[in-house]
Protein backbone atom coordinates (compact mmCIF):
# COMPACT_ATOMS: atom_id res chain seq x y z
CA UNK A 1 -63.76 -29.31 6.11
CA UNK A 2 -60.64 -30.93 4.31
CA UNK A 3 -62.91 -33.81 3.66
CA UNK A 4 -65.98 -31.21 1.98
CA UNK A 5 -63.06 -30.18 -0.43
CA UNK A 6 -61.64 -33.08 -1.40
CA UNK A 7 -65.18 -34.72 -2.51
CA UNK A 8 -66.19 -31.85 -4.05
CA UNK A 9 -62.82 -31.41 -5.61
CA UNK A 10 -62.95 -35.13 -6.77
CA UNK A 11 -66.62 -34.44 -8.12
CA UNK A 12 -65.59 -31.39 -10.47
CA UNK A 13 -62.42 -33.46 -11.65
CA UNK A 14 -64.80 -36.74 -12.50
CA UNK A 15 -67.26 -34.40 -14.38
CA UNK A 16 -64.76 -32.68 -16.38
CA UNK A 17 -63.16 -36.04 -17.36
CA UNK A 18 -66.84 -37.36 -18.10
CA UNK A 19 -67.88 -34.08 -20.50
CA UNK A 20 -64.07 -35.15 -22.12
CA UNK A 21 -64.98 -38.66 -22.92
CA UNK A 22 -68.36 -37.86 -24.07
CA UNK A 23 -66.97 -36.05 -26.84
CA UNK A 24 -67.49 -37.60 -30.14
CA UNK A 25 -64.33 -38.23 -32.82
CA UNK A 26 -64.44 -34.74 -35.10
CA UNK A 27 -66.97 -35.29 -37.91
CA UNK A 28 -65.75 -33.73 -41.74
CA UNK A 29 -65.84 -29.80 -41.24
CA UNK A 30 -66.29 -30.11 -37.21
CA UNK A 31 -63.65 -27.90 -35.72
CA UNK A 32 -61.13 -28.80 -32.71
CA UNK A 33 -61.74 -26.35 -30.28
CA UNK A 34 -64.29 -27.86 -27.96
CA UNK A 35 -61.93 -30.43 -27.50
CA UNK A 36 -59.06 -28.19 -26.50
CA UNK A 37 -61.85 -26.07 -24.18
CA UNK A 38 -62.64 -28.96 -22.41
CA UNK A 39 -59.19 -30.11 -21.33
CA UNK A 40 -58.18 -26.95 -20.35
CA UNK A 41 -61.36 -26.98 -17.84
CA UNK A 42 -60.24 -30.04 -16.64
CA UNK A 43 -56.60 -29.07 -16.06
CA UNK A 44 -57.87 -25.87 -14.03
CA UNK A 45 -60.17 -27.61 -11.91
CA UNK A 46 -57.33 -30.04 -10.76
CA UNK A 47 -55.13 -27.17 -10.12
CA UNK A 48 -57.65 -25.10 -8.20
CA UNK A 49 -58.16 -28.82 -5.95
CA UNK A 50 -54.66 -29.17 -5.40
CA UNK A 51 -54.37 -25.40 -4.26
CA UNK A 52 -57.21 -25.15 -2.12
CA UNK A 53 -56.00 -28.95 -0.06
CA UNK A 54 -52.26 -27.53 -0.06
CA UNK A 55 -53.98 -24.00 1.72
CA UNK A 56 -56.42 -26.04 4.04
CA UNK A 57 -53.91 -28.56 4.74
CA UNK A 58 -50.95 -25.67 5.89
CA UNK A 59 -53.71 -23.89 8.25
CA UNK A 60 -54.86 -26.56 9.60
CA UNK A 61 -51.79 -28.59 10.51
CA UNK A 62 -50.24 -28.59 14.12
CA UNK A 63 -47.80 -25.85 15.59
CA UNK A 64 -44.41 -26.50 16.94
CA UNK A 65 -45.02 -25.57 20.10
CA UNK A 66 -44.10 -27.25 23.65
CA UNK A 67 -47.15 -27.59 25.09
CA UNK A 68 -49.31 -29.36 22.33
CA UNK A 69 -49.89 -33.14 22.77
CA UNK A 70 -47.65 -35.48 21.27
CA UNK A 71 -47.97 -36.03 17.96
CA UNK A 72 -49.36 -39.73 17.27
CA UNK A 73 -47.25 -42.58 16.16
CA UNK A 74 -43.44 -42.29 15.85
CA UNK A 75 -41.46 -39.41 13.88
CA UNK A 76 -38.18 -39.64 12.03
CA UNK A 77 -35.36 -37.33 13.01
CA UNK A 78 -31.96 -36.96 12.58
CA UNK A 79 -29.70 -36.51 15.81
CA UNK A 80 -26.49 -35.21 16.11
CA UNK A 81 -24.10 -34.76 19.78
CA UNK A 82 -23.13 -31.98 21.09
CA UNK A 83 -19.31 -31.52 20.51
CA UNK A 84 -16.64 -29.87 21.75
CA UNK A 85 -14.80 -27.89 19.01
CA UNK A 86 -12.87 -24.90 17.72
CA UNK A 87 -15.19 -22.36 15.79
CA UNK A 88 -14.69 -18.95 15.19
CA UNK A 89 -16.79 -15.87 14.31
CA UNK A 90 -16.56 -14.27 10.84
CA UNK A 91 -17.44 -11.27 8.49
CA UNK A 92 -17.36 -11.12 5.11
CA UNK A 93 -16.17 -8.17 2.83
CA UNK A 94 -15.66 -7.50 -0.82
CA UNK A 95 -12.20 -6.15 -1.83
CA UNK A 96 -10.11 -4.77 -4.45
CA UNK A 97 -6.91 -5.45 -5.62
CA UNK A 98 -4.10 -2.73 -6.21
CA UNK A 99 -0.68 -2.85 -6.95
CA UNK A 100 1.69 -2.71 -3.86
CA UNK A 101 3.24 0.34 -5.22
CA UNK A 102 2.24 2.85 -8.80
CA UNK A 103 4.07 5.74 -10.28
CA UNK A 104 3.68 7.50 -12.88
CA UNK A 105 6.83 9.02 -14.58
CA UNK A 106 7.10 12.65 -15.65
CA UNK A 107 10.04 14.56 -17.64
CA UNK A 108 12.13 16.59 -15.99
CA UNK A 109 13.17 18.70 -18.80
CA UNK A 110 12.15 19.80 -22.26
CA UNK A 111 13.17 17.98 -25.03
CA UNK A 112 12.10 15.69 -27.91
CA UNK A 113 11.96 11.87 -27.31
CA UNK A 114 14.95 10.30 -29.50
CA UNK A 115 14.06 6.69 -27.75
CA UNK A 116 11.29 4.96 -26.20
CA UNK A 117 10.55 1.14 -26.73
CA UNK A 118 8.60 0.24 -23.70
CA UNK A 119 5.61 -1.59 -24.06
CA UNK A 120 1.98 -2.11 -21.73
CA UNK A 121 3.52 -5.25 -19.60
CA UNK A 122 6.64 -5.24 -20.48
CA UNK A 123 9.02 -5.58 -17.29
CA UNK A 124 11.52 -3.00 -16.14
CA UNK A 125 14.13 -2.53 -13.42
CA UNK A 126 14.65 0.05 -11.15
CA UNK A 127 17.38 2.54 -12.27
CA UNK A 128 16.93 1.29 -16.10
CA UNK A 129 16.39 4.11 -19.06
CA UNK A 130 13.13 3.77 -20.39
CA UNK A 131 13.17 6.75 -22.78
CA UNK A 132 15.66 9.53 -23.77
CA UNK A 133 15.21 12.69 -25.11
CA UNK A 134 17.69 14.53 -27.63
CA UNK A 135 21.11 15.82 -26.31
CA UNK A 136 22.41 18.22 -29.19
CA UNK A 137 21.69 21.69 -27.15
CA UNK A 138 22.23 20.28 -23.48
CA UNK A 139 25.67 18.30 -24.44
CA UNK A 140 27.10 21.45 -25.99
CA UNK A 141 26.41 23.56 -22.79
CA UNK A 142 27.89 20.53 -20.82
CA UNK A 143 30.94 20.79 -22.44
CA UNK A 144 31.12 24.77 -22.58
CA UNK A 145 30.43 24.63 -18.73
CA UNK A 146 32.49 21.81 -18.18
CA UNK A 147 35.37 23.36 -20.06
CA UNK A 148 35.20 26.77 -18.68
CA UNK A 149 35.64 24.80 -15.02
CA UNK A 150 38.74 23.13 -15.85
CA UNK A 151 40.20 26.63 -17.09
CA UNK A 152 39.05 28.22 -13.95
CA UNK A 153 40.87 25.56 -11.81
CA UNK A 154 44.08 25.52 -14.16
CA UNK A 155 44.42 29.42 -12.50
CA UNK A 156 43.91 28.13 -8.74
CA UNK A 157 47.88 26.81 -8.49
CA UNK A 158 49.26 29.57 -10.62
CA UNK A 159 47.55 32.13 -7.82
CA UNK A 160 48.88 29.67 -4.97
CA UNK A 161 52.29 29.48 -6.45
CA UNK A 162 52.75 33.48 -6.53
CA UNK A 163 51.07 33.65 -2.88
CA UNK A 164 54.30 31.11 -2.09
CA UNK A 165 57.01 33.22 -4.09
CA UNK A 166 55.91 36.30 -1.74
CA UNK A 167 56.02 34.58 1.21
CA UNK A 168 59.47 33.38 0.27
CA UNK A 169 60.56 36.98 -0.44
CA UNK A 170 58.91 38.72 2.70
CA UNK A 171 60.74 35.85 4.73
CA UNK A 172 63.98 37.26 3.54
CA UNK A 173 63.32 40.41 3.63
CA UNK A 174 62.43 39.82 7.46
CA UNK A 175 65.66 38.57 7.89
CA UNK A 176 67.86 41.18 5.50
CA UNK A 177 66.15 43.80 7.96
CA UNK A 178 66.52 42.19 11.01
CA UNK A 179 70.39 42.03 10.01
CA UNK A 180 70.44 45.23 9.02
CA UNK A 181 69.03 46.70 12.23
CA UNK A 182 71.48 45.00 13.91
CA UNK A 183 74.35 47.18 12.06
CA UNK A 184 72.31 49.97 12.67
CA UNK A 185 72.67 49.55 16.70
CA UNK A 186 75.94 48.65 16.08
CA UNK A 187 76.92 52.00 14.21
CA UNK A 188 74.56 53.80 16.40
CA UNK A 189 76.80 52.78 19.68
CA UNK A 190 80.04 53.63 17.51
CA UNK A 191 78.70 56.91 16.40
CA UNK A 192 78.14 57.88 19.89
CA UNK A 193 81.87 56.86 20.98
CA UNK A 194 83.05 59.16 18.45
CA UNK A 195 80.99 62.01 18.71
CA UNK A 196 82.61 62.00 22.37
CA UNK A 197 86.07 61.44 20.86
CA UNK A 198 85.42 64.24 18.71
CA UNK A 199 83.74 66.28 21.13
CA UNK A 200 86.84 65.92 23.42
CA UNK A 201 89.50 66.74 20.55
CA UNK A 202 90.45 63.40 20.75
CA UNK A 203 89.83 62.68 16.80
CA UNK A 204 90.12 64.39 13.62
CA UNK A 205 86.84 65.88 12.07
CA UNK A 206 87.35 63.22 9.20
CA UNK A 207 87.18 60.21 11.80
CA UNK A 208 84.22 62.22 12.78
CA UNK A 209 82.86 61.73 8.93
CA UNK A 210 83.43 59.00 8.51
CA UNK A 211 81.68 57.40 11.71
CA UNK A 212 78.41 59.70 11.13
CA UNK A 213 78.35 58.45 7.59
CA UNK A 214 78.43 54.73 8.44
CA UNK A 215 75.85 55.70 10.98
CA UNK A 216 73.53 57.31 8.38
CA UNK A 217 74.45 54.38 5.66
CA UNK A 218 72.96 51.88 8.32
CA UNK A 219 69.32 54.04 8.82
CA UNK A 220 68.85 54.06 5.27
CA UNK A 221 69.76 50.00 4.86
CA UNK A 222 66.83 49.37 7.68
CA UNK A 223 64.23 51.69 6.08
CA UNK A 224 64.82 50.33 2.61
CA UNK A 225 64.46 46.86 3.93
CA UNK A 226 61.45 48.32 5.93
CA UNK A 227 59.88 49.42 2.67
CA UNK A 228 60.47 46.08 1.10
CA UNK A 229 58.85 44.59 3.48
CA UNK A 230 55.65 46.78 2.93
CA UNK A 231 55.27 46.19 -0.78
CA UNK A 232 55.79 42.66 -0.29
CA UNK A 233 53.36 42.27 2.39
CA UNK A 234 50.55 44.37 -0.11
CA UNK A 235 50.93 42.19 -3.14
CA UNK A 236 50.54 39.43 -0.78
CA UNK A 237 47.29 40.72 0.18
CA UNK A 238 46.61 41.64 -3.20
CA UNK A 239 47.39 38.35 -4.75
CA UNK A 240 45.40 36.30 -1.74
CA UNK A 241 42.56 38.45 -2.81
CA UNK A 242 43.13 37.48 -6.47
CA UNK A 243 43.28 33.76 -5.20
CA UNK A 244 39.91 34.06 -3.20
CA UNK A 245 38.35 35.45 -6.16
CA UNK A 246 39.67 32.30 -8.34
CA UNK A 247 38.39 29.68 -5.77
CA UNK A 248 35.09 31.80 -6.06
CA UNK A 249 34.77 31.63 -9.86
CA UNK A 250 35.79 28.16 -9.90
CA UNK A 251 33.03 27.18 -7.18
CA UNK A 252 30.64 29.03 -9.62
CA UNK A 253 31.85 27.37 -12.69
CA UNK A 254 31.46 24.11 -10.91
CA UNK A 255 28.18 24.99 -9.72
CA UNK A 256 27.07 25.89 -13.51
CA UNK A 257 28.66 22.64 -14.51
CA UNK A 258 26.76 20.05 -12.05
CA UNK A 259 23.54 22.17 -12.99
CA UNK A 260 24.01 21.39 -17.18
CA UNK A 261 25.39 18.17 -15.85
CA UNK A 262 22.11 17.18 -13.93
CA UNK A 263 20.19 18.48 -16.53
CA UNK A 264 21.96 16.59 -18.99
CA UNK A 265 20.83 13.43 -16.61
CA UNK A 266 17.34 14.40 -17.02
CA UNK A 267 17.54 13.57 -21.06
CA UNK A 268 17.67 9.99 -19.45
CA UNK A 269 14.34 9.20 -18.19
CA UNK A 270 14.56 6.18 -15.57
CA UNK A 271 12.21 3.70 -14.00
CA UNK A 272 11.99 4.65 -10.25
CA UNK A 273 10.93 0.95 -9.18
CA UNK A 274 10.97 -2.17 -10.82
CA UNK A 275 7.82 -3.48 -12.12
CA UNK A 276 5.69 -3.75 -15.05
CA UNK A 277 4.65 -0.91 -17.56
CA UNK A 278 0.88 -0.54 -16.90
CA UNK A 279 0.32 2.08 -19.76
CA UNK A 280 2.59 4.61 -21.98
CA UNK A 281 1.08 7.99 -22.52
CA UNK A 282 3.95 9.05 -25.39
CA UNK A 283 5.76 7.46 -28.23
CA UNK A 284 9.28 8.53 -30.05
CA UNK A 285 9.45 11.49 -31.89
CA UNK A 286 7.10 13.62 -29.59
CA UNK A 287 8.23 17.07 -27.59
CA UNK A 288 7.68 16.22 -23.91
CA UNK A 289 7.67 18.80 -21.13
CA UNK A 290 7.91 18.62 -17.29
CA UNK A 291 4.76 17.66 -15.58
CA UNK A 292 3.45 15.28 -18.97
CA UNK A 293 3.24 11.85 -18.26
CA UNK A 294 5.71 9.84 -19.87
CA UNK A 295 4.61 6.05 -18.37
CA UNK A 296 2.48 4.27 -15.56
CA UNK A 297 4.68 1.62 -13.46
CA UNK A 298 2.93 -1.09 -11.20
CA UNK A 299 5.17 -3.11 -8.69
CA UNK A 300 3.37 -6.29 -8.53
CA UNK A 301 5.94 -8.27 -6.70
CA UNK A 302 3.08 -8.00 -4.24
CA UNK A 303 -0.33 -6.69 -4.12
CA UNK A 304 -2.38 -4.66 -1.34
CA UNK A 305 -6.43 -6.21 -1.03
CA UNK A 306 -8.04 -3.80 0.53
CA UNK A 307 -11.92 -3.92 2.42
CA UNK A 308 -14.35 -0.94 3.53
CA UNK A 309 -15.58 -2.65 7.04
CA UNK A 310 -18.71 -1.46 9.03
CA UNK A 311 -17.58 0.75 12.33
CA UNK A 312 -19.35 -2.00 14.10
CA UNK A 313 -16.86 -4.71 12.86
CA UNK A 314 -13.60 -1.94 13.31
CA UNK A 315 -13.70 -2.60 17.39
CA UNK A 316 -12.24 -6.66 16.13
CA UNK A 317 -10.09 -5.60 13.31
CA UNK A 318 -6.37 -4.75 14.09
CA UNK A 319 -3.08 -4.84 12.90
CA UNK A 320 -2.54 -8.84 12.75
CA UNK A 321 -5.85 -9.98 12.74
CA UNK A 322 -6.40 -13.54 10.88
CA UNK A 323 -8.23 -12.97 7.47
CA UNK A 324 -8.51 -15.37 4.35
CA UNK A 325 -8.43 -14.03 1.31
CA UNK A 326 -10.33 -15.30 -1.55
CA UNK A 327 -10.33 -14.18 -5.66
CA UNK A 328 -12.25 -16.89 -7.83
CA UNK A 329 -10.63 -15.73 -10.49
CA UNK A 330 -7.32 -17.56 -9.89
CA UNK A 331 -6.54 -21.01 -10.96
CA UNK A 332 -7.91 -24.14 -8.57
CA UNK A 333 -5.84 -23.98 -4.90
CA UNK A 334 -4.42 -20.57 -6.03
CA UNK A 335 -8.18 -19.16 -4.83
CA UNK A 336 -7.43 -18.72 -0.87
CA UNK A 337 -4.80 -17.17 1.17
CA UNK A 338 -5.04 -17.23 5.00
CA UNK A 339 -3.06 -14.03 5.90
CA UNK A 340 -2.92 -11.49 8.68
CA UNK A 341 -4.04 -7.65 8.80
CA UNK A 342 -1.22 -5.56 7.47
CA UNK A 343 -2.91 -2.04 8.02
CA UNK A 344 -6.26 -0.62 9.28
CA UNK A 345 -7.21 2.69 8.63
CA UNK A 346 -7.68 5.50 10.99
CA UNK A 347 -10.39 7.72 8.92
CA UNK A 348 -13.00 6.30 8.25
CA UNK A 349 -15.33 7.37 4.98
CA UNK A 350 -18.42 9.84 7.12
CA UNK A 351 -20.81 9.04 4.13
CA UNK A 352 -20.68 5.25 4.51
CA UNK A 353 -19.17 5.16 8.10
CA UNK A 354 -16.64 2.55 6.75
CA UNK A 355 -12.80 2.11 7.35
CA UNK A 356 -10.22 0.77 4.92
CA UNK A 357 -8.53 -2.60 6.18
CA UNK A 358 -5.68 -3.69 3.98
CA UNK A 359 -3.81 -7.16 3.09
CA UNK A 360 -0.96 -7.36 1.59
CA UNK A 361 0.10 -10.51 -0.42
CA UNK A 362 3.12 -11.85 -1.79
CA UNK A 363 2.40 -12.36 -5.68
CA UNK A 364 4.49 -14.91 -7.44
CA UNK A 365 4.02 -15.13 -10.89
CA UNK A 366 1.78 -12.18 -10.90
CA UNK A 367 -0.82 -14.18 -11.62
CA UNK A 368 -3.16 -11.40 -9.17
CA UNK A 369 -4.15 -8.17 -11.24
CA UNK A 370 -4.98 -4.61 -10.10
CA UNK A 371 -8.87 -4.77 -9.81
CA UNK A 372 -9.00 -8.39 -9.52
CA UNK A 373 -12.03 -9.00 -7.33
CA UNK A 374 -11.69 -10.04 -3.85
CA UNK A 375 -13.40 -11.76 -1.10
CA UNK A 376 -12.60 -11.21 2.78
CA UNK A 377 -13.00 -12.85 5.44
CA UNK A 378 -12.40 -11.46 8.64
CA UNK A 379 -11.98 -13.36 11.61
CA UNK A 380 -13.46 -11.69 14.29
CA UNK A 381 -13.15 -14.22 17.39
CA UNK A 382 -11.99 -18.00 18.07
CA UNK A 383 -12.69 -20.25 20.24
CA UNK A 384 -10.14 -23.21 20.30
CA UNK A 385 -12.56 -25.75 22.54
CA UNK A 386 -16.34 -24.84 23.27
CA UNK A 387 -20.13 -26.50 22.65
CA UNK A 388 -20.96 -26.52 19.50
CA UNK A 389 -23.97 -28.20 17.46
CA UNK A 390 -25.82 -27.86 13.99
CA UNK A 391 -27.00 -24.10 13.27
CA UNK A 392 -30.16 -26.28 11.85
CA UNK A 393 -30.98 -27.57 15.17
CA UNK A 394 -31.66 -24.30 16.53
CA UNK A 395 -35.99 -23.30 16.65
CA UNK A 396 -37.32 -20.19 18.18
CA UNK A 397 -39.24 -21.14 21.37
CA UNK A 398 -42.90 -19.49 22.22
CA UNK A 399 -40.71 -17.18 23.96
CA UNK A 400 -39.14 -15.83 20.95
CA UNK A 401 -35.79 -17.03 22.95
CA UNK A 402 -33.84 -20.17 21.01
CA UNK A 403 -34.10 -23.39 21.51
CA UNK A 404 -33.58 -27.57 20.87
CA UNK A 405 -35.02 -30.31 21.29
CA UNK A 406 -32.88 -33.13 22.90
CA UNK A 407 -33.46 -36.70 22.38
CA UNK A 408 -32.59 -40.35 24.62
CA UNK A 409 -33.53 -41.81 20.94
CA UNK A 410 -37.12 -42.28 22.31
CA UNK A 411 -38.96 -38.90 22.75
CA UNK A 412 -38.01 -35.24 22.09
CA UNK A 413 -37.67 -32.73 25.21
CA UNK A 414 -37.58 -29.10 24.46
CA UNK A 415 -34.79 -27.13 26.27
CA UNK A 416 -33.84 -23.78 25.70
CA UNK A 417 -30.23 -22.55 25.02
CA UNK A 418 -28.15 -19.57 25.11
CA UNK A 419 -26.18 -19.64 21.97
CA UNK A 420 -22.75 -17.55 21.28
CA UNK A 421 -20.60 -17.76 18.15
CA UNK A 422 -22.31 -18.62 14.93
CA UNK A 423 -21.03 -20.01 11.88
CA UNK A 424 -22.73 -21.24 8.48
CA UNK A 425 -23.37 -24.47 9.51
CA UNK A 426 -22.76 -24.71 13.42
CA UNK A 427 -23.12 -22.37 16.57
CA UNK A 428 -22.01 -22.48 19.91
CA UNK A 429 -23.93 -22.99 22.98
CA UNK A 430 -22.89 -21.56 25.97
CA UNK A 431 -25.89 -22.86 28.61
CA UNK A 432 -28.24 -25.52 28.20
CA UNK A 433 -26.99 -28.19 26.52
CA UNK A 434 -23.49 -30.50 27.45
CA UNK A 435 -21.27 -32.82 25.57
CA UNK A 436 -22.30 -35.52 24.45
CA UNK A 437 -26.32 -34.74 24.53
CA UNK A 438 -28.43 -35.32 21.20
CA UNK A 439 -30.42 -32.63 19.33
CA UNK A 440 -32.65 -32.98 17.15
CA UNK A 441 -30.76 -31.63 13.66
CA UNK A 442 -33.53 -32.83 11.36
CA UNK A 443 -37.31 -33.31 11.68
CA UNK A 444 -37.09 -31.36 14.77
CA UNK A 445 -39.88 -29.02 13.30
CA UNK A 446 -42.43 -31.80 13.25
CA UNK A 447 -41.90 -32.26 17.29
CA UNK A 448 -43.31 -31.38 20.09
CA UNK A 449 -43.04 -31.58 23.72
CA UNK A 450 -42.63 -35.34 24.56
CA UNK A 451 -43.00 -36.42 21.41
CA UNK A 452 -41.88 -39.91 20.36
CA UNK A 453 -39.45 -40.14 18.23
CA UNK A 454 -37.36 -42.51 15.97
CA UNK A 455 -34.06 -41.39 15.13
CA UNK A 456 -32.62 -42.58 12.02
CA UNK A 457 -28.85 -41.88 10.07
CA UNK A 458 -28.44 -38.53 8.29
CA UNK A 459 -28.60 -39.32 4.40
């Protein structure tokens, strides 16, 4: 059949070329396009011959399969050993950069910005004022609150100075009273004696006298001293009271002068981390209120790369896991980081049944930007020493089932393999094949079962 095509191919070819050199040189008036009709012909008919062989040629050649004859003569092939080496299996994810931390800083009070000179990337530290708002209204009340404080506490020792002066006094009068009871029994007892003098005849009426009246005398000293006592012991009441109600005014007129103090803070508007301005929302001169963005902040000391990985992937992924890291759009050997999982997500997204990994990386230089785009690699399992050969090498038997074919540098024996880790390039077998035996890397699907082979270097 493949011989019918090429002679008749050959034929129309020759016949086309024949009706093109038959054609005369263009006479005065006689136009071109016969000339142009005839090479196109030709130039079909060799491209409908060169399709039709190419067609007949595929669906008639051999099959790769082990139990057709040996293919005659010798066939090239390129052999490689078996090997024992590390290899490790890997997915790859896309990820996005973000900064390790963002804020955005609101107001805390009302007022009109009287300073802002931050600009998008310009660098701040933590604690630093990046904008103030006017004082006028706020610094007065500070100063009225603070002021009416200090007054407040100037009355605290004044109170606690009178408290002392009538202690002092009720001390004495203790004392003046207990002396003065003591007379009392003393006059009491001599009253007594002479009321029996008396009583007997003993004394005159005037000794009499003049005992009851030292007796009496001594009653009234210990009730004065007893009354003393009573209004000393109020105003000392009283004047604790007084002093209570001081220490109560001056707690409130400290309270009311930390709260227009802290408020008097919030006029200064500070950066809350160091970092780099990412965008201002408001310029000097503006009224700003609580809850209106004043500027966005980006820590990019270091970064956070973060993946959405397939549930089926998760069950590898944990905290720790190796992973290289790769952004193309860094300068050459600033591209790859080999890194470890920092974080893995519990949720995962229900639409897309994914779960957030992240990476954090340190960031010198900040040369890595917030949306920078990101390639992960996940390293799912190693393998420090195992059978590995070329992932070329590897042919699906009539079985469906893989296989090789292994060489002694003169024929080609199929033997099938169970493979296990597979990389770009290389995969691991884990029956069928050991160290040291040659497959068949190149050329292997021109073999068959037996077939002859010559095995020559890899170009």
């Amino acid at each position: 059949m493949m011989e019918r095509i090429r002679t008749w191919g050959n034929g129309a070819v020759e016949r086309a070329l024949g009706s093109f050199r038959r054609v005369r040189p263009p006479r005065a008036g006689w136009h071109a396009p016969l000339i142009k009709k005839t090479i196109v012909t030709a130039v079909i008919l060799a491209a409908l011959y060169w399709g039709v062989t190419s067609v007949v040629a595929y669906i008639t050649a051999p099959r790769l399969e082990m139990t057709m004859s040996p293919v005659v003569g010798r066939i090239a092939v390129v052999a490689e050993p078996a090997k024992v080496e590390p290899i490790q299996r890997k997915v790859t994810y896309t990820g996005s950069v973000s900064p390790f931390q963002e804020v955005t800083v609101y107001p805390r009070w009302e007022g009109w910005v009287e300073e802002f000179k931050l600009y998008e990337g310009d660098r701040v530290e933590q604690g630093r004022a990046i904008a103030r708002l006017d004082r006028g209204e706020i610094g007065a009340a500070l100063q009225k609150a603070t002021a009416t404080a200090a007054a407040t506490e100037r009355e605290r020792p004044v109170m606690e100075a009178e408290i002392e002066a009538l202690k002092a006094s009720l001390v004495a009068h203790h004392a003046a009273l207990r002396e003065t009871q003591a007379n009392l029994v003393f006059w009491e007892r001599d009253m007594q004696r002479v009321k029996v003098l008396f009583d007997r005849g003993a004394i005159a009426a005037v000794a009499y006298d003049e005992g009851k009246k030292q007796y009496e005398s001594a009653v009234a000293r210990v009730a004065e001293h007893e009354a003393r006592i009573k209004l000393v012991e109020a105003k000392l009441v009283e004047a604790q009271a007084r002093l209570a109600a001081v220490g109560e005014r001056i707690k409130a007129a400290q309270a009311e002068a930390e709260q227009v103090k802290t408020r008097f803070s919030y006029t200064t508007i500070e950066a809350p981390i160091s970092g780099r301005v990412a965008k201002r929302h408001i310029y000097a001169g503006i009224l700003v209120k609580p809850g209106m963005p004043i500027v966005d902040l980006q820590d990019l000391s270091r970064v956070r790369v973060q993946a959405k990985v397939a549930e089926s992937d998760l069950l590898f992924v944990r905290v720790g896991t190796e992973a290289i890291v790769r952004m193309p759009a860094l300068p050459e050997g600033q591209r790859e980081r080999r890194v470890r999982v920092t974080t893995v997500f519990p949720q995962l997204d229900p639409v897309s049944r994914t779960a957030t990994v992240e990476i954090l990386l340190d960031n010198p230089g900040e040369l890595i930007k917030p949306d920078m785009y990101a390639i992960v690699d996940l390293v799912l399992e190693r393998k420090e020493k195992t059978l590995v050969i070329p992932r070329q090498a590897i042919l699906d038997g009539p079985d469906g089932k893989p296989m090789v074919y292994v060489t002694d540098a003169v024929t080609a024996t199929a033997r099938p393999v169970k493979l296990g880790i597979a990389e770009s390039e290389r995969v691991e077998v884990v029956e069928g094949l050991k160290e040291g035996e040659m497959v068949v890397a190149k050329g292997q699907r021109s073999l068959s079962e037996g077939a002859e082979v010559n095995v020559v270097p890899r170009l």
